[in-house]
Short mmCIF file of C-alpha atoms in Angstrom, two decimals:
data_model
loop_
_atom_site.label_atom_id
_atom_site.label_comp_id
_atom_site.label_asym_id
_atom_site.label_seq_id
_atom_site.Cartn_x
_atom_site.Cartn_y
_atom_site.Cartn_z
CA MET O 13 23.71 -40.71 91.35
CA ALA O 14 22.81 -42.70 94.48
CA GLY O 15 25.97 -44.77 94.12
CA PHE O 16 28.10 -41.73 93.26
CA LEU O 17 27.35 -39.66 96.38
CA PRO O 18 28.72 -42.19 98.92
CA LYS O 19 31.97 -42.28 96.94
CA ILE O 20 32.22 -38.50 97.10
CA ARG O 21 31.51 -38.54 100.85
CA ARG O 22 34.20 -41.19 101.37
CA HIS O 23 36.76 -38.94 99.69
CA MET O 24 35.64 -35.93 101.74
CA PHE O 25 36.30 -37.74 105.01
CA SER O 26 37.07 -41.35 105.87
CA LEU O 27 39.36 -43.06 108.35
CA THR O 28 40.64 -46.62 108.62
CA THR O 29 42.69 -47.51 111.69
CA MET O 30 44.72 -50.68 112.08
CA VAL O 31 46.76 -51.75 115.09
CA LEU O 32 50.19 -53.37 114.78
CA TYR O 33 51.37 -55.98 117.27
CA GLU O 34 54.73 -57.69 117.61
CA ARG O 35 56.44 -60.38 119.64
CA SER O 36 59.76 -62.19 119.41
CA MET O 37 59.57 -65.42 117.45
CA ARG O 38 61.17 -67.28 120.35
CA ASP O 39 58.35 -66.18 122.63
CA VAL O 40 55.72 -67.12 120.05
CA ALA O 41 57.27 -70.56 119.66
CA SER O 42 57.14 -71.00 123.44
CA LEU O 43 53.42 -70.26 123.75
CA CYS O 44 51.63 -72.87 125.86
CA VAL O 45 48.16 -73.17 124.41
CA ARG O 46 45.41 -75.64 125.25
CA SER O 47 42.99 -76.41 122.43
CA ALA O 48 40.39 -79.09 121.73
CA GLY O 49 41.61 -82.62 121.27
CA GLY O 50 41.79 -84.11 117.79
CA LEU O 51 42.91 -80.90 116.13
CA LEU O 52 46.17 -80.83 114.20
CA PHE O 53 48.21 -77.66 113.69
CA ARG O 54 50.67 -77.78 110.81
CA GLU O 55 51.88 -76.15 107.62
CA LEU O 56 49.73 -76.22 104.50
CA THR O 57 50.90 -78.74 101.89
CA PRO O 58 49.95 -79.31 98.22
CA ARG O 59 47.70 -82.23 99.21
CA ASP O 60 45.52 -79.80 101.19
CA ARG O 61 44.47 -77.83 98.12
CA ALA O 62 40.99 -79.37 97.78
CA ALA O 63 40.25 -79.04 101.51
CA PHE O 64 41.45 -75.45 101.53
CA GLU O 65 39.27 -74.64 98.52
CA ARG O 66 36.23 -76.12 100.28
CA GLY O 67 37.04 -74.08 103.36
CA LEU O 68 37.25 -70.84 101.37
CA ALA O 69 33.93 -71.59 99.70
CA LEU O 70 32.31 -72.24 103.10
CA GLN O 71 33.78 -69.02 104.47
CA GLY O 72 32.35 -67.13 101.51
CA THR O 73 28.82 -68.43 102.10
CA ARG O 74 28.81 -68.14 105.91
CA GLU O 75 30.57 -64.88 106.60
CA THR O 76 29.45 -61.30 106.19
CA THR O 77 32.27 -59.41 107.95
CA PHE O 78 35.07 -61.92 107.34
CA GLN O 79 34.65 -62.67 103.66
CA PRO O 80 37.73 -64.25 102.01
CA VAL O 81 39.84 -61.60 100.28
CA PHE O 82 41.74 -64.09 98.12
CA GLY O 83 41.02 -67.10 95.93
CA MET O 84 42.82 -70.28 94.98
CA LYS O 85 44.86 -68.55 92.29
CA ASP O 86 46.18 -66.26 95.02
CA VAL O 87 46.97 -69.30 97.14
CA ASP O 88 49.05 -70.77 94.33
CA ASP O 89 50.77 -67.43 93.67
CA ARG O 90 51.62 -66.90 97.33
CA LEU O 91 53.11 -70.36 97.71
CA ARG O 92 55.17 -69.87 94.55
CA ARG O 93 56.55 -66.63 96.01
CA GLY O 94 57.70 -68.50 99.09
CA GLU O 95 54.96 -67.40 101.48
CA ARG O 96 53.76 -69.98 103.96
CA CYS O 97 50.39 -70.88 105.43
CA PHE O 98 49.74 -72.74 108.67
CA VAL O 99 46.38 -74.33 109.36
CA CYS O 100 44.22 -76.01 111.94
CA GLU O 101 43.03 -79.37 110.61
CA ASP O 102 40.04 -81.27 111.93
CA GLY O 103 39.81 -84.51 109.98
CA ASP O 104 39.36 -83.57 106.33
CA ARG O 105 38.38 -80.00 107.22
CA ILE O 106 40.47 -76.82 107.48
CA ALA O 107 39.13 -75.10 110.59
CA GLY O 108 41.45 -72.08 110.49
CA TYR O 109 44.47 -70.62 108.77
CA ILE O 110 47.07 -67.85 108.94
CA TRP O 111 49.41 -66.68 106.17
CA PHE O 112 53.04 -65.69 106.78
CA SER O 113 55.36 -63.58 104.65
CA THR O 114 59.07 -62.81 105.04
CA VAL O 115 59.11 -60.11 102.35
CA ASP O 116 57.53 -56.65 102.15
CA LYS O 117 53.75 -56.97 102.08
CA HIS O 118 50.94 -54.75 100.85
CA ILE O 119 48.21 -54.07 103.43
CA ARG O 120 45.07 -53.75 101.35
CA GLU O 121 42.86 -52.05 103.93
CA ILE O 122 45.10 -48.97 104.18
CA ASP O 123 46.85 -49.23 100.80
CA ALA O 124 50.32 -49.24 102.38
CA THR O 125 53.33 -51.56 102.30
CA LEU O 126 54.88 -53.07 105.40
CA ARG O 127 58.68 -53.02 105.08
CA LEU O 128 60.15 -56.06 106.78
CA LYS O 129 63.64 -56.21 108.25
CA ASP O 130 65.86 -59.26 108.09
CA GLY O 131 64.39 -61.85 110.47
CA ASP O 132 60.90 -60.33 110.42
CA VAL O 133 57.78 -62.32 109.55
CA TYR O 134 54.39 -60.78 108.88
CA ALA O 135 51.30 -62.84 109.79
CA TYR O 136 48.13 -61.89 107.92
CA ASN O 137 44.74 -63.07 106.60
CA ALA O 138 44.05 -65.05 109.78
CA TYR O 139 40.69 -66.80 109.89
CA VAL O 140 38.92 -69.29 112.16
CA ASP O 141 35.70 -71.04 111.19
CA GLN O 142 32.68 -69.94 113.22
CA GLU O 143 32.24 -73.37 114.80
CA TYR O 144 35.77 -73.32 116.25
CA ARG O 145 35.98 -69.78 117.63
CA GLY O 146 36.82 -69.47 121.29
CA GLY O 147 38.93 -72.65 121.15
CA ASN O 148 42.40 -71.06 121.04
CA ILE O 149 42.80 -71.85 117.35
CA THR O 150 44.68 -68.64 116.44
CA PRO O 151 47.33 -68.85 119.20
CA SER O 152 47.76 -72.57 118.50
CA ILE O 153 48.47 -71.88 114.83
CA LEU O 154 50.84 -69.06 115.79
CA ALA O 155 52.72 -71.29 118.21
CA GLU O 156 53.20 -74.04 115.62
CA ALA O 157 54.26 -71.56 112.97
CA GLY O 158 56.60 -69.91 115.47
CA ARG O 159 58.41 -73.17 116.16
CA VAL O 160 58.92 -73.85 112.45
CA LEU O 161 59.90 -70.28 111.55
CA LEU O 162 62.26 -69.96 114.51
CA ARG O 163 64.23 -72.94 113.25
CA GLY O 164 64.53 -71.12 109.91
CA GLY O 165 66.12 -68.07 111.53
CA SER O 166 63.12 -65.76 111.95
CA ARG O 167 63.34 -63.48 114.99
CA ARG O 168 60.22 -61.31 115.13
CA LEU O 169 56.53 -61.79 114.31
CA LEU O 170 54.34 -58.85 113.25
CA LEU O 171 50.55 -58.76 112.97
CA VAL O 172 48.09 -56.05 111.97
CA THR O 173 44.39 -56.05 112.80
CA MET O 174 41.48 -53.63 112.51
CA ASN O 175 40.99 -51.41 115.55
CA TRP O 176 37.36 -52.59 115.93
CA ASN O 177 38.22 -56.32 116.01
CA GLU O 178 38.10 -56.74 119.76
CA ASN O 179 38.22 -60.56 119.61
CA THR O 180 41.61 -60.46 117.88
CA HIS O 181 42.90 -57.78 120.28
CA ARG O 182 41.86 -59.95 123.21
CA THR O 183 43.57 -63.02 121.71
CA LEU O 184 46.84 -61.15 121.10
CA ARG O 185 46.86 -59.53 124.54
CA LYS O 186 46.30 -62.94 126.10
CA ALA O 187 49.31 -64.22 124.14
CA ASP O 188 51.39 -61.26 125.44
CA PHE O 189 51.87 -59.55 122.09
CA LEU O 190 53.11 -55.97 122.35
CA ARG O 191 50.94 -53.27 120.83
CA ASP O 192 53.45 -51.25 118.81
CA GLY O 193 51.20 -48.49 117.44
CA ASN O 194 48.51 -47.53 114.96
CA LEU O 195 48.36 -47.20 111.18
CA ARG O 196 45.77 -44.68 110.03
CA ALA O 197 44.75 -43.89 106.47
CA GLY O 198 41.87 -42.07 104.85
CA TYR O 199 40.70 -38.86 103.20
CA PHE O 200 40.19 -35.34 104.51
CA ALA O 201 38.60 -32.81 102.13
CA THR O 202 39.54 -35.12 99.20
CA PHE O 203 43.23 -35.29 100.22
CA ARG O 204 44.64 -38.71 101.07
CA PHE O 205 46.53 -38.99 104.37
CA PHE O 206 48.53 -41.72 106.11
CA VAL O 207 49.88 -41.70 109.68
CA ASN O 208 52.21 -44.34 111.15
CA SER O 209 52.59 -44.12 114.93
CA CYS O 210 54.42 -47.45 115.23
CA ARG O 211 57.83 -47.15 116.87
CA ASN O 212 59.68 -50.15 115.45
CA VAL O 213 58.16 -50.72 112.02
CA ASN O 214 58.53 -48.95 108.68
CA VAL O 215 55.35 -48.68 106.62
CA SER O 216 55.22 -46.72 103.35
CA ARG O 217 52.00 -45.49 101.80
CA ASN O 218 51.26 -46.41 98.21
CA ALA O 219 48.90 -43.53 97.45
CA GLY O 220 49.87 -39.86 97.47
CA PRO O 221 47.76 -36.99 98.86
CA PHE O 222 46.27 -36.22 95.41
CA GLU O 223 45.10 -39.79 94.69
CA PHE O 224 41.45 -38.69 94.37
CA TYR O 225 42.27 -36.20 91.63
CA GLY O 226 44.35 -38.79 89.77
CA LYS O 227 41.38 -41.17 89.79
CA LEU O 228 39.05 -38.39 88.69
CA PHE O 229 41.34 -37.36 85.84
CA ARG O 230 41.66 -40.95 84.60
CA LYS O 231 37.87 -41.42 84.64
CA VAL O 232 37.29 -38.16 82.74
CA ALA O 233 39.99 -39.06 80.21
CA ALA O 234 38.47 -42.52 79.70
CA ALA O 235 34.98 -41.03 79.21
CA LEU O 236 36.30 -38.52 76.66
CA SER O 237 38.14 -41.29 74.84
CA ARG O 238 34.99 -43.41 74.62
CA GLY O 239 33.04 -40.41 73.35
CA THR O 240 35.64 -39.68 70.67
CA ALA O 241 35.64 -43.34 69.58
CA ALA O 242 31.82 -43.37 69.37
CA ARG O 243 31.76 -40.24 67.21
CA GLY O 244 34.40 -41.76 64.97
CA ARG O 245 32.23 -44.82 64.38
CA MET O 246 29.26 -42.59 63.46
CA VAL O 247 31.18 -40.71 60.76
#
């Protein structure tokens, strides 16, 4: 019961707000960023797999708020789909990374899908190791990725971050990204809602207003099915 009540409260009222930023890829590629010497900013390659795996494991043990939301199978799947990852390398260590997609992408935190136009790139799952924060790692990765993606014909870079992540907001404002609007999702009196105030981006929600009742119906149906199966075994 103790675990059940918070779930009920979440479906009575909850709100998640994310902020969407954008900037032209040409401007991103032209960013002048000063970072610590000895760091290399480049695209992830197959030979980096072991170092990336070690980095994810370290992130998982060190972080509380910024736990990794993907594993190495996801890394392989993303690369097979044509997504790209750019990293900050310090010797044999991956000090930071950002993923980039040129196709529609699901945003897990709000259960919605970002619809990309031709020439759009979505940057997501950005992370910088604790020891390297404050060293302009994120804008340096963005600048390197921007130069590569610009040559491939990309014209606009989009990013989404949580409204409470002030460090990321500060980094993006410093890099002159434009705040396009907010994406809000949650529950009010058990009904799911989604609000997109962004002017230049299309985002479609994946869950309808009656999502809670669909989940509830499926759980009740599953419980009844298990009960019927158990009685059948007793006969």
